[in-house]
Short mmCIF file of C-alpha atoms and ligand atoms in Angstrom, two decimals:
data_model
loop_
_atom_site.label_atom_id
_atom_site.label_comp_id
_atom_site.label_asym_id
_atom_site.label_seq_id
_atom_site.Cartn_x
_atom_site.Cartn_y
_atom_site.Cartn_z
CA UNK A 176 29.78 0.15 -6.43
CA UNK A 177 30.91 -1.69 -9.51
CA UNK A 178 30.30 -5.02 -9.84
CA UNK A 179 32.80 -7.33 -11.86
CA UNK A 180 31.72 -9.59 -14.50
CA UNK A 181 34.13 -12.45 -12.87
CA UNK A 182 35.39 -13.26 -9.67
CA UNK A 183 37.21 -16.02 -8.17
CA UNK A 184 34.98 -17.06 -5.94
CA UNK A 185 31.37 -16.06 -6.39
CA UNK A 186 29.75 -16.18 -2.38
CA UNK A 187 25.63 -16.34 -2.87
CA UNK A 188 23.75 -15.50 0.69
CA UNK A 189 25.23 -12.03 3.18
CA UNK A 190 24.31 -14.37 6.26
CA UNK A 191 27.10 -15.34 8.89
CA UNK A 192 28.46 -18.27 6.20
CA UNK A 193 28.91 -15.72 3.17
CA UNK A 194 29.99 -12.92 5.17
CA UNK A 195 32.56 -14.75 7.28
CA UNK A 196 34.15 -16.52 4.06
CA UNK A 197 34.48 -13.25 2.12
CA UNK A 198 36.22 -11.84 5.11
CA UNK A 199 38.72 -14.61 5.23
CA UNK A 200 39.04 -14.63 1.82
CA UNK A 201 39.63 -11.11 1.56
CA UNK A 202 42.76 -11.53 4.28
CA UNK A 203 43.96 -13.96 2.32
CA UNK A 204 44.04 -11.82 -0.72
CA UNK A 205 41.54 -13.75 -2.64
CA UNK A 206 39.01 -11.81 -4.74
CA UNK A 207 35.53 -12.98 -3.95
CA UNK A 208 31.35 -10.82 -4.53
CA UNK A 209 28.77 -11.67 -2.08
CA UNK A 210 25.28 -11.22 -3.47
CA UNK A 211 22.55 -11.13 -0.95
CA UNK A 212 18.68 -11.22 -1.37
CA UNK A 213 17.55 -9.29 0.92
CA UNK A 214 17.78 -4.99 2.16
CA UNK A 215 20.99 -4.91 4.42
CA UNK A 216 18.56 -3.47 7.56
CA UNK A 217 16.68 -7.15 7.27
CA UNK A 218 19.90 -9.23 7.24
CA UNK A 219 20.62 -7.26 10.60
CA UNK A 220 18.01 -7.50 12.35
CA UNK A 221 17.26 -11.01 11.36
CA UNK A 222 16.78 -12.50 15.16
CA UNK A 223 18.52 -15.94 15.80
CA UNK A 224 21.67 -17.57 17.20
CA UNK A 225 23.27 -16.10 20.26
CA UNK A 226 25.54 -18.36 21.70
CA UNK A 227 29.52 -18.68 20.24
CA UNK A 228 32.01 -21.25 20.60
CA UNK A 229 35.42 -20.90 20.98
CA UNK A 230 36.33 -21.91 17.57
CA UNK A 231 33.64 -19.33 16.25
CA UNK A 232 35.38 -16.12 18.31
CA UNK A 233 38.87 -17.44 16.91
CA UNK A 234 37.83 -17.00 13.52
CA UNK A 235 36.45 -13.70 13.99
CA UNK A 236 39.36 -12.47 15.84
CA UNK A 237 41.70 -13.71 13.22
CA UNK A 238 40.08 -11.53 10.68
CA UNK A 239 39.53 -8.48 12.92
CA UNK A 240 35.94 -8.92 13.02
CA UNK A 241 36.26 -9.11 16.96
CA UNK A 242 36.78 -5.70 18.51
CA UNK A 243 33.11 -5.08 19.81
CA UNK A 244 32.74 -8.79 20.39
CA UNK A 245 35.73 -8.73 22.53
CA UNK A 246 34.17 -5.47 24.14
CA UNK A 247 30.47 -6.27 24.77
CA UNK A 248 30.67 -10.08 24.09
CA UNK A 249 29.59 -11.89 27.87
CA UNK A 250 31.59 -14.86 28.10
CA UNK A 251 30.23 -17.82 30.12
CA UNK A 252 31.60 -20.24 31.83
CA UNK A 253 28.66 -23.36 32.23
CA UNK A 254 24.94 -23.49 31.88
CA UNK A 255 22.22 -24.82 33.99
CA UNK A 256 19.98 -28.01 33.69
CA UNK A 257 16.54 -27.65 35.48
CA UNK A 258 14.33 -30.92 35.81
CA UNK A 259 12.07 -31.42 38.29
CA UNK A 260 12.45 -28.76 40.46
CA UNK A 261 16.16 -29.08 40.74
CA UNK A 262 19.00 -27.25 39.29
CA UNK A 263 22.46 -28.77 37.75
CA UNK A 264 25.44 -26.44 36.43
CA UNK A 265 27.75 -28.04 33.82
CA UNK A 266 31.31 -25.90 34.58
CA UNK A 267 32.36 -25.72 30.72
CA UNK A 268 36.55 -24.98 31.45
CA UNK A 269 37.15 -27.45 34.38
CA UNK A 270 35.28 -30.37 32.10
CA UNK A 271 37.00 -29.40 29.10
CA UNK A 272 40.54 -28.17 29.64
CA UNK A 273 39.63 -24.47 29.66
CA UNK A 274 36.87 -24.02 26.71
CA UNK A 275 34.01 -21.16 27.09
CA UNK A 276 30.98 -19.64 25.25
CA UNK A 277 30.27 -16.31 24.34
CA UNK A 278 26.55 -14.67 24.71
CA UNK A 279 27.00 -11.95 20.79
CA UNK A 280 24.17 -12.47 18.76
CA UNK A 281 24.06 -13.17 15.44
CA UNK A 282 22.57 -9.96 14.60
CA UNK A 283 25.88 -8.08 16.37
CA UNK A 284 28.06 -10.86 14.21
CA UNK A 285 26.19 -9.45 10.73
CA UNK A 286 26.56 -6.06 11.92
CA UNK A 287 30.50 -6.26 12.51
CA UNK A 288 31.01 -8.26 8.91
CA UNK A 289 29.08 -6.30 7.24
CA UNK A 290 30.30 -3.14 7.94
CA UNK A 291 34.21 -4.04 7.74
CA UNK A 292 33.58 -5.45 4.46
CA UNK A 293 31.35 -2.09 3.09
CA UNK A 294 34.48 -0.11 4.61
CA UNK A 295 37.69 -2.45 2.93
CA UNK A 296 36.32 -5.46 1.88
CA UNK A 297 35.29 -7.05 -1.29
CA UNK A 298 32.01 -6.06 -3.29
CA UNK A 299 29.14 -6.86 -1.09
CA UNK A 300 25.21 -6.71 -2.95
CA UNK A 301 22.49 -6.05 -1.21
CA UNK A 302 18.72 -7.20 -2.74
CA UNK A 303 20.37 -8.74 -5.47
CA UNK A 304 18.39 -12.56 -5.02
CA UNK A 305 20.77 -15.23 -7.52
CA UNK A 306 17.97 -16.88 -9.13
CA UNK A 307 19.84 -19.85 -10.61
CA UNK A 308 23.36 -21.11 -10.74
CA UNK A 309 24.66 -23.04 -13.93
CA UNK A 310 27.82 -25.27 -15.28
CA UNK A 311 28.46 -26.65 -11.99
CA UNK A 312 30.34 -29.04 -14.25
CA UNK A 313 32.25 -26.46 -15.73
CA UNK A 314 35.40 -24.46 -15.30
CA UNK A 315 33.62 -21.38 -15.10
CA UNK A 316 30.07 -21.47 -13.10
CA UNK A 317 27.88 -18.65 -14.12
CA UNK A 318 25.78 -17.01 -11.39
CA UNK A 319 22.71 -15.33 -12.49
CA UNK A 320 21.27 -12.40 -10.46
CA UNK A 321 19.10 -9.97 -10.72
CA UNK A 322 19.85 -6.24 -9.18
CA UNK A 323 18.31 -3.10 -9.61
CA UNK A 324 15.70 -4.08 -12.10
CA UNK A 325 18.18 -5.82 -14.33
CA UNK A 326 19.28 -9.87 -15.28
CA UNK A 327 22.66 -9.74 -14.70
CA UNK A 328 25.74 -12.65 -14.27
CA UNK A 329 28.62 -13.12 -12.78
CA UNK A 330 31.55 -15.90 -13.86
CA UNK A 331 33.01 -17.31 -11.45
CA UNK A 332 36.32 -20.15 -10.81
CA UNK A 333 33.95 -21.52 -7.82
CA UNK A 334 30.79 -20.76 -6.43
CA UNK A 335 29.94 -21.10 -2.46
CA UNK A 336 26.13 -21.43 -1.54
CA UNK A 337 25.81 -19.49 1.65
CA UNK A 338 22.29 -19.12 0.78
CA UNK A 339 20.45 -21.46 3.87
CA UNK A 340 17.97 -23.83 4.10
CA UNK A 341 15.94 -22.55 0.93
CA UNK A 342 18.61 -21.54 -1.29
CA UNK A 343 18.75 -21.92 -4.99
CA UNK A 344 22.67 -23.03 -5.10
CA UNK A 345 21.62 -26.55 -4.22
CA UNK A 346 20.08 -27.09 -7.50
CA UNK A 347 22.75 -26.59 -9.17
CA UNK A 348 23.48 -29.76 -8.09
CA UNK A 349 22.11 -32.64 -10.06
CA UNK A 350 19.29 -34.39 -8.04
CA UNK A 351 21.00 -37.87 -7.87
CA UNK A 352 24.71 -36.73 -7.00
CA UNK A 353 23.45 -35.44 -3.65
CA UNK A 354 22.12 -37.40 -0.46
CA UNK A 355 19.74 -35.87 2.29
CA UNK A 356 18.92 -37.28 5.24
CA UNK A 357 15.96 -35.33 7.24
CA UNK A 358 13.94 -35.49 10.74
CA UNK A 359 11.21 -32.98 11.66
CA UNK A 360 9.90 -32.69 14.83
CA UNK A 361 6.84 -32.55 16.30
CA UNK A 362 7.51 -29.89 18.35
CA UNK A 363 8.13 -25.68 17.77
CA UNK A 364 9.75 -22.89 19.63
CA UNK A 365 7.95 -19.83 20.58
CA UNK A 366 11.15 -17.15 21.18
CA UNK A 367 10.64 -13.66 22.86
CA UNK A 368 13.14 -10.66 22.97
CA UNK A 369 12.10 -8.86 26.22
CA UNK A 370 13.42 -5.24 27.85
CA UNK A 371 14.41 -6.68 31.33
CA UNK A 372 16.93 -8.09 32.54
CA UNK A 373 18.24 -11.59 33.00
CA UNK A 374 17.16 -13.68 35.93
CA UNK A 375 20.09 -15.28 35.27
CA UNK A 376 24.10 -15.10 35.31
CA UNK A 377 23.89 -18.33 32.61
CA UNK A 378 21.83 -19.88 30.43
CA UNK A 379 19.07 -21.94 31.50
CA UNK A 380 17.72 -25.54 29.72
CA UNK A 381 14.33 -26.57 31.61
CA UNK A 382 13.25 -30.21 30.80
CA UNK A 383 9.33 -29.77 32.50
CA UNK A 384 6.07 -31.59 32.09
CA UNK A 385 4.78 -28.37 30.58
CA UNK A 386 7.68 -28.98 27.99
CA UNK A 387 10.81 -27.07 27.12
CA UNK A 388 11.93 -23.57 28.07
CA UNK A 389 15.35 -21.88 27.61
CA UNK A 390 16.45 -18.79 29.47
CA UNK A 391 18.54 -16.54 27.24
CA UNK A 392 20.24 -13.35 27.16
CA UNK A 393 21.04 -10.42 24.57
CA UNK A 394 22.72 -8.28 26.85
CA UNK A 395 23.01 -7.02 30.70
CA UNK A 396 19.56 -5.55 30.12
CA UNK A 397 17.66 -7.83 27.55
CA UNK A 398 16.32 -10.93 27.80
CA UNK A 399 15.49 -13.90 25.53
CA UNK A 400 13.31 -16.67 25.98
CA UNK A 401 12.11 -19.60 24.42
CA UNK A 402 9.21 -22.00 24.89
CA UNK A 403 8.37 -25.64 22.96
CA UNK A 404 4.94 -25.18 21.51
CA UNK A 405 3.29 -26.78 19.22
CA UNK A 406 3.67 -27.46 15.34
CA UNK A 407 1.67 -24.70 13.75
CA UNK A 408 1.15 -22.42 16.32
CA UNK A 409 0.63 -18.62 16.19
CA UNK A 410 2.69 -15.96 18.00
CA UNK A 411 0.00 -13.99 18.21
CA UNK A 412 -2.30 -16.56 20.20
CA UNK A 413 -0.46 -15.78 23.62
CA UNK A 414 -0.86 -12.95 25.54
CA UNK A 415 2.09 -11.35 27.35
CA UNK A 416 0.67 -12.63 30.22
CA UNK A 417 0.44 -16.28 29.51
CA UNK A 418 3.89 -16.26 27.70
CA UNK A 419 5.58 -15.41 30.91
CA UNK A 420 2.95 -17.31 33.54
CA UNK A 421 4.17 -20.70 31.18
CA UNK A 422 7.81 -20.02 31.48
CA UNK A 423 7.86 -18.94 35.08
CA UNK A 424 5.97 -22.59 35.11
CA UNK A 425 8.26 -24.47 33.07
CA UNK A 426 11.60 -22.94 35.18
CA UNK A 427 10.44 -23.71 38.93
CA UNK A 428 12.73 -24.96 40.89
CA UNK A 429 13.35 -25.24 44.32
CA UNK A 430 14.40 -22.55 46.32
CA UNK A 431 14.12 -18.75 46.36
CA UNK A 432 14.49 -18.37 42.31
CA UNK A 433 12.43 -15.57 40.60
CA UNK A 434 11.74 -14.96 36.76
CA UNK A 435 11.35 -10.90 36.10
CA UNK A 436 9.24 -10.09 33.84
CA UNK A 437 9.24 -6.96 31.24
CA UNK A 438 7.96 -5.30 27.98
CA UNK A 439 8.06 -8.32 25.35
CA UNK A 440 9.78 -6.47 22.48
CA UNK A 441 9.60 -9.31 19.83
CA UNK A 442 8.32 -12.91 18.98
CA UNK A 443 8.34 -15.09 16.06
CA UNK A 444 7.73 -18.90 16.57
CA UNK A 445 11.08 -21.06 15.04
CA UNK A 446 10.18 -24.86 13.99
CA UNK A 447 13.10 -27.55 14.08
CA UNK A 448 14.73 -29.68 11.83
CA UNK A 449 17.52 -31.72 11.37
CA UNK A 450 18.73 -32.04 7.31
CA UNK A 451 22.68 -32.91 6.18
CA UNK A 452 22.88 -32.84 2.80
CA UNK A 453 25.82 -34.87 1.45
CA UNK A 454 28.75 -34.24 -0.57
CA UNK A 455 29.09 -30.52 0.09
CA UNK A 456 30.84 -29.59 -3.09
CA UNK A 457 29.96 -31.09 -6.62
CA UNK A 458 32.29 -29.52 -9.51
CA UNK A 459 33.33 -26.05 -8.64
CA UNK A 460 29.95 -25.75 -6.46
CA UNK A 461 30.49 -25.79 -2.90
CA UNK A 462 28.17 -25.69 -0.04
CA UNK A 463 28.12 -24.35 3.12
CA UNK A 464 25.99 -23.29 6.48
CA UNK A 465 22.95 -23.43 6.92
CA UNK A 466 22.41 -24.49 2.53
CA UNK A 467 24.12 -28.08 3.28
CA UNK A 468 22.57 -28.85 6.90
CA UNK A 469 20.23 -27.43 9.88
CA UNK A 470 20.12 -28.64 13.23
CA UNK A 471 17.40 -27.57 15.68
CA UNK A 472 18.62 -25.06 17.75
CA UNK A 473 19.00 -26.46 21.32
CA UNK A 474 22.65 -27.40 21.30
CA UNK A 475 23.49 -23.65 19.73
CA UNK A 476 25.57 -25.15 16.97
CA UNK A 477 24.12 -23.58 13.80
CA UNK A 478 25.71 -20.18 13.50
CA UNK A 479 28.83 -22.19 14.64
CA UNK A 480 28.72 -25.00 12.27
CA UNK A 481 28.13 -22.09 9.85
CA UNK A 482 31.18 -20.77 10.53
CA UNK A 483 33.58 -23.88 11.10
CA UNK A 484 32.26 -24.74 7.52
CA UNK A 485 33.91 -21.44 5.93
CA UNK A 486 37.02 -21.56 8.15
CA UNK A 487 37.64 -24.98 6.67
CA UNK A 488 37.10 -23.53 3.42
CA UNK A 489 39.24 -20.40 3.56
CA UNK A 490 42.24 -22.60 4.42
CA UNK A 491 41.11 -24.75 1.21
CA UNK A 492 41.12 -21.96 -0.98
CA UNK A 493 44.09 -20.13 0.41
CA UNK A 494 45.90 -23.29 -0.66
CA UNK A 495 44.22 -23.30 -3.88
CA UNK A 496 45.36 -19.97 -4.82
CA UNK A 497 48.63 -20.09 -3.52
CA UNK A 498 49.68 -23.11 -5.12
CA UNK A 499 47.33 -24.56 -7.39
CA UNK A 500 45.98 -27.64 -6.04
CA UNK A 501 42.51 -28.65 -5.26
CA UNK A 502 43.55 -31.15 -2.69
CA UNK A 503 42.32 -28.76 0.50
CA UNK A 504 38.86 -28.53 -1.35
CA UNK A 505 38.36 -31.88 -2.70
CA UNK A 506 38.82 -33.01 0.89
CA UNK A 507 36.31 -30.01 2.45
CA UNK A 508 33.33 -32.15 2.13
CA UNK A 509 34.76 -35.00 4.33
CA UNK A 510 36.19 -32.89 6.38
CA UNK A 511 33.70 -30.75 7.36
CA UNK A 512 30.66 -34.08 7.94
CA UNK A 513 32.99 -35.12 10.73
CA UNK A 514 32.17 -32.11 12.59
CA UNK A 515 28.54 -31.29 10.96
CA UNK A 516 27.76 -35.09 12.13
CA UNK A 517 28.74 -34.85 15.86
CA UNK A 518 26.72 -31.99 15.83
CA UNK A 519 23.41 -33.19 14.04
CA UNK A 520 23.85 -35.94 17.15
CA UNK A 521 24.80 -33.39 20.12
CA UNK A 522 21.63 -31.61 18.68
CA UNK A 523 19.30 -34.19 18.45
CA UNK A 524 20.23 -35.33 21.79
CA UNK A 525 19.71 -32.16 23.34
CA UNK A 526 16.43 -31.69 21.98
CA UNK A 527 14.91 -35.12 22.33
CA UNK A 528 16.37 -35.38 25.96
CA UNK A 529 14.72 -32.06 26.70
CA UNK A 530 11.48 -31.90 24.91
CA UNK A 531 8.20 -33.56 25.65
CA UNK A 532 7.07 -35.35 22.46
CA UNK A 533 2.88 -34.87 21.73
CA UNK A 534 3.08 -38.50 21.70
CA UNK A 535 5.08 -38.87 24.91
CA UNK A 536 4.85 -41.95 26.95
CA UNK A 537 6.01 -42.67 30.74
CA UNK A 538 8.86 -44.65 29.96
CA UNK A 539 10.21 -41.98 27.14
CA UNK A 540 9.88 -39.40 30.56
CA UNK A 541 11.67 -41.72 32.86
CA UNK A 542 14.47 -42.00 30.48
CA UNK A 543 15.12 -38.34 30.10
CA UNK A 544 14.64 -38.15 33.54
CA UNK A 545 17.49 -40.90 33.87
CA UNK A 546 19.88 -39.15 31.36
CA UNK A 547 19.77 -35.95 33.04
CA UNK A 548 19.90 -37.53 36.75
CA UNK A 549 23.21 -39.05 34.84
CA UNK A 550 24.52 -35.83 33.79
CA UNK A 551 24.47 -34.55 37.37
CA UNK A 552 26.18 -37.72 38.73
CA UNK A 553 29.27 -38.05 36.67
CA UNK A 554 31.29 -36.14 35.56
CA UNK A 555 32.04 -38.29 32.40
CA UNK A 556 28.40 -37.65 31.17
CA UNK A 557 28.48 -34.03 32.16
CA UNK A 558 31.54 -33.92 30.38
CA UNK A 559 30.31 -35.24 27.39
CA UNK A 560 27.61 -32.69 27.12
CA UNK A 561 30.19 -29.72 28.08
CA UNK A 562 32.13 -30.57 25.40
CA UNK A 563 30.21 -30.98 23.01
CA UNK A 564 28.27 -27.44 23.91
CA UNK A 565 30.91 -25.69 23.82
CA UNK A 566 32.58 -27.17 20.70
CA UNK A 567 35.63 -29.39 19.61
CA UNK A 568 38.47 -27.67 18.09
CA UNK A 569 37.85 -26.78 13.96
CA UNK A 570 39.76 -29.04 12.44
P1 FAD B 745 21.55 -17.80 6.79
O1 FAD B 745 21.77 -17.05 8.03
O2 FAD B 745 20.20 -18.39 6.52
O3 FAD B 745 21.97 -16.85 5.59
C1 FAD B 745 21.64 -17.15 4.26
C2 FAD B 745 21.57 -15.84 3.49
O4 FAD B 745 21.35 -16.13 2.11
C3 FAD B 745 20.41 -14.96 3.94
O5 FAD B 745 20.89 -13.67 4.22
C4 FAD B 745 19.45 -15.00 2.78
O6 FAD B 745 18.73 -13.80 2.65
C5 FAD B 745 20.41 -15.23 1.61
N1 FAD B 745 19.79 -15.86 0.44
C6 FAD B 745 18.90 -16.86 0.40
N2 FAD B 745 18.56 -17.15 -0.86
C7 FAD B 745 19.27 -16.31 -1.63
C8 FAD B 745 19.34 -16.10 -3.05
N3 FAD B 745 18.62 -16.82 -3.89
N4 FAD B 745 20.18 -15.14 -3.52
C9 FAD B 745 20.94 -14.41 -2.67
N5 FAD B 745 20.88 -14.54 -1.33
C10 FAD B 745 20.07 -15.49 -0.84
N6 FAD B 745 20.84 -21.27 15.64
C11 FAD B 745 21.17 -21.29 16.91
O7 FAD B 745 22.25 -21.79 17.22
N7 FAD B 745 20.33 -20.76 17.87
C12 FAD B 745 19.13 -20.17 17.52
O8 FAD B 745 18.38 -19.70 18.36
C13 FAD B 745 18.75 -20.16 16.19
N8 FAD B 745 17.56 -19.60 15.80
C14 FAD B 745 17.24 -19.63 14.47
C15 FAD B 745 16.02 -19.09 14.03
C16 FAD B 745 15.66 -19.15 12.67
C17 FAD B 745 14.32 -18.58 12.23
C18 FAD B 745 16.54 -19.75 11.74
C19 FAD B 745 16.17 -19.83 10.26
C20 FAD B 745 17.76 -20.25 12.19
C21 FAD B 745 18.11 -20.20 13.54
N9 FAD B 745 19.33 -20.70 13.98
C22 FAD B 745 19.66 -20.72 15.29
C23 FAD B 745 20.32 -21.21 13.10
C24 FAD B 745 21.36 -20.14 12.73
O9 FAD B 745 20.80 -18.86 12.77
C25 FAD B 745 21.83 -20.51 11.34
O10 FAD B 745 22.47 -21.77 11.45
C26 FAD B 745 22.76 -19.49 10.71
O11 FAD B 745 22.03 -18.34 10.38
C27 FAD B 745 23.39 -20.07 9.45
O12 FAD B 745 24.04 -19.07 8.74
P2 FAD B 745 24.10 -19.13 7.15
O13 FAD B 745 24.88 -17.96 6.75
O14 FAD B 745 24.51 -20.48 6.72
O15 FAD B 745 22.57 -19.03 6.67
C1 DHB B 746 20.13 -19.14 22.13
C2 DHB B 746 19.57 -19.99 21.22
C3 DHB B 746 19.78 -21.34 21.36
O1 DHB B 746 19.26 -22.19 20.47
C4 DHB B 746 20.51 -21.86 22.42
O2 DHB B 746 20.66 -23.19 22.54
C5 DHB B 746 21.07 -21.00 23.31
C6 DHB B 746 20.88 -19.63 23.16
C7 DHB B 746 19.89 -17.69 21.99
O3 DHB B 746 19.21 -17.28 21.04
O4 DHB B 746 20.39 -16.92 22.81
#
C-alpha cells in the first residue's frame, strides 16, 4: 500500500474512534490515513465494550458498516437491577419513546471497519506507532511515524488523536492550554469471556454486599461476566471455581434463578477511571474517544461516546471541505462536552450507586439501597436511568 506524504486529515489510533471517522470521512469524500500501533489481529481481538446505543448503530448503518450488526447484533429492550435478593427491569422503549441497545462487541465493530476500509477505504497502517505530533499551531501539522523499520511523516491540514487514554497526540498540546479533571476509584473489575450460555435474556447489574457483578453476553452461546475486585489484583489469583462460586453469590435473588457455569475462555482485570480533558481541539489538533476522556465502564458509554465524538466531527469536516469554514469544528469541542459530561455523571452514578467502596460505611449502603428502592418505585427515576443507558440523541 502506498502511503501519501499529505493528507487532509491525518487519523492516529485504528480503534472504534479512528476507524469510524475515516469511514465517514471516506463517504463524505474526504481523504484521510489512519496509522495504528499495533498488528491488526491485536486491535481485533482487543476484548472490551459490548453494549451499543442507538445513536452508535445509526452511525454505522449510515456508512454501511452495519450488515452483520444488523444480522447477528441482539437487540435489547431493558436490563435488570438486582439488590438484595430482588430483581427490577428498567423497560428501555416504553420509558424513552422507543430507544434500545444492541449486545455487538467492540471486537465485531473493529472487525466490520476494518475490513470495509482494507477493501474501499482510505489507507489504513497497521504497527506503524506515531511517536510525536508537531505544529499544532500550524497550517500544516506533521505526524511522525515510524513503519517498517523506518522514521517516516505525514503532513497533514488536521490531525485527529484517536489514540486513547495513553496516546501521544495529547502532547501536542501545550501543557497549560488544556484542563483535566480526574477520579480513580478504589475499586477494579475482574471480566471473564466464558463458552456457555447466558443465564439471562438481558443484562444483569447486581449491587451485593460481596460488591458488584454484571451479567453479560457475547452471543446466544457466550457469556461475559464481570466482578468488582480490588485495586491491584491478579487474574490469575482466582480459580475457575471461586470466580463463578462469587458471582453466583453476588447475583442471588429470590426465586428459582440459576447461573450456568462453563469453560472460562478469557480474563483480564479492567481498573476505572473517570478523566475529561478539556478543549478537545487546539489549532488543527483535534481530539477524540477514549484520548480526550474515559469513563468507567458501568453505564456502557465509552465505545459510544467514542463514536458520538467522530459523528460530530464528520459533519464538522464535511462542512469544512465543502465550503470552507471552520465554524462546525471550532464549535466540536463545546459541542461534544455537553454529551461527554452527562455521561462522565450517568457513569459515575452508576458505578458509585452500585459498588461497595473499601471504605464503605452503613449510611453510604443505605443510600444506594434508597436510590435503587427509588428506581423501582417511579417511573421518573427509572426513567432517568433508561435514558440515560440507552443514550440521548447525537447532537
Ligand atoms: P481505543 O479503543 O483505545 O483505540 C485507540 C487506538 O490507538 C488503539 O488501537 C491503540 O493501539 C492506538 N494507539 C495508541 N497509541 C498510538 C500511537 N502512538 N500511534 C498509533 N496508534 C496508537 N467500555 C465499555 O463501554 N464497556 C466495557 O466493558 C469496556 N471495557 C474496557 C476495557 C479496557 C481494558 C479498556 C481500555 C476500555 C474499556 N472500555 C469499555 C472503553 C471502550 O472500550 C473505549 O471507550 C473505546 O475503546 C474507545 O475507543 P477509542 O477508539 O477512542 O480508543
Ligand atoms: C458490557 C460492559 C459494560 O461495561 C456494561 O456496562 C455492559 C456490558 C460488556 O462488555 O458486555
Amino acid at each position: 500500500m502506498t502511503i501519501p506524504s499529505h493528507t487532509s486529515v491525518g487519523i492516529v489510533g485504528g480503534g472504534p474512534a479512528g476507524l469510524l471517522l475515516a469511514r465517514l470521512l471516506h463517504r463524505a469524500g474526504i481523504d484521510c490515513v489512519v496509522l495504528e500501533a499495533r498488528d491488526r489481529a491485536y486491535v481485533e481481538q482487543r476484548q472490551r465494550a459490548g453494549i451499543l446505543e442507538q445513536g452508535t448503530v445509526d452511525a454505522l448503518r449510515s456508512c454501511g458498516a452495519a450488515d452483520r450488526l444488523d444480522r447477528e447484533g441482539l437487540v435489547h429492550d431493558g436490563i435488570e437491577l438486582r439488590w438484595n435478593r430482588r430483581s427490577h427491569r428498567i423497560d428501555f422503549p416504553s420509558l424513552t419513546g422507543g430507544r434500545r441497545v444492541w449486545v455487538y462487541a467492540q471486537t465485531e465493530v473493529v472487525k466490520d471497519l476494518i475490513a470495509l476500509q482494507l477493501a474501499d477505504g482510505a489507507p489504513l497502517l497497521f504497527e506503524a506507532p506515531v511517536t510525536a505530533v508537531v505544529g499544532a499551531d500550524t497550517d500544516r501539522p506533521v505526524i511522525h511515524y515510524t513503519h517498517e523499520g523506518t522514521d517516516r511523516t505525514l503532513t497533514c491540514d488536521y490531525v485527529v488523536g484517536c489514540d486513547g487514554f495513553h496516546g501521544v497526540v495529547r502532547r501536542a498540546i501545550p501543557e497549560g492550554e488544556l484542563h483535566t479533571a480526574e477520579r480513580v476509584y478504589p475499586y477494579s473489575w475482574l471480566g471473564i469471556l466464558a463458552d456457555v450460555p447466558p443465564s439471562c435474556d438481558e443484562l444483569i447489574y447486581a449491587h451485593s454486599p460481596r460488591g458488584f457483578a454484571l451479567h453479560s453476553m457475547r452471543s446466544p452461546s457466550v457469556s461475559r461476566l464481570y466482578l468488582q475486585v480490588p485495586n491491584g489484583s491478579d487474574p490469575a489469583s482466582w480459580t475457575d471455581a471461586q470466580i463463578w462460586d462469587e458471582l453466583e453469590a453476588r447475583f442471588a435473588v429470590d426465586g428459582d434463578w440459576k447461573l450456568d457455569r462453563g469453560p472460562i475462555t478469557q480474563r483480564s482485570v479492567l481498573p476505572m477511571r473517570s478523566f475529561v480533558t478539556e478543549p478537545m481541539r487546539w489549532g488543527r489538533v483535534l481530539l477524540a474517544g477514549d484520548a480526550a476522556h474515559i469513563v468507567p465502564p458501568t453505564g456502557a458509554k465509552g465505545l459510544n461516546l467514542a463514536a458520538s465524538d467522530v459523528v460530530v466531527l464528520a459533519r464538522a469536516f464535511a462542512q469544512w471541505a465543502a465550503t470552507g469554514t471552520n465554524a462546525g469544528l471550532d464549535a466540536y469541542s463545546d459541542t461534544c462536552l455537553k454529551r461527554i459530561w452527562r455521561a462522565e455523571h450517568f457513569s459515575w452514578f452508576m458505578t458509585t450507586t452500585l459498588h461497595t467502596a473499601p471504605d464503605q460505611s452503613a449510611f453510604d449502603t443505605r443510600l444506594q439501597l434508597s436510590q435503587l428502592d427509588r428506581i423501582a418505585a417511579s417511573p421518573h427515576a427509572a426513567a432517568e436511568l433508561a435514558e440515560n443507558y440507552a443514550g440521548l440523541p447525537v447532537g
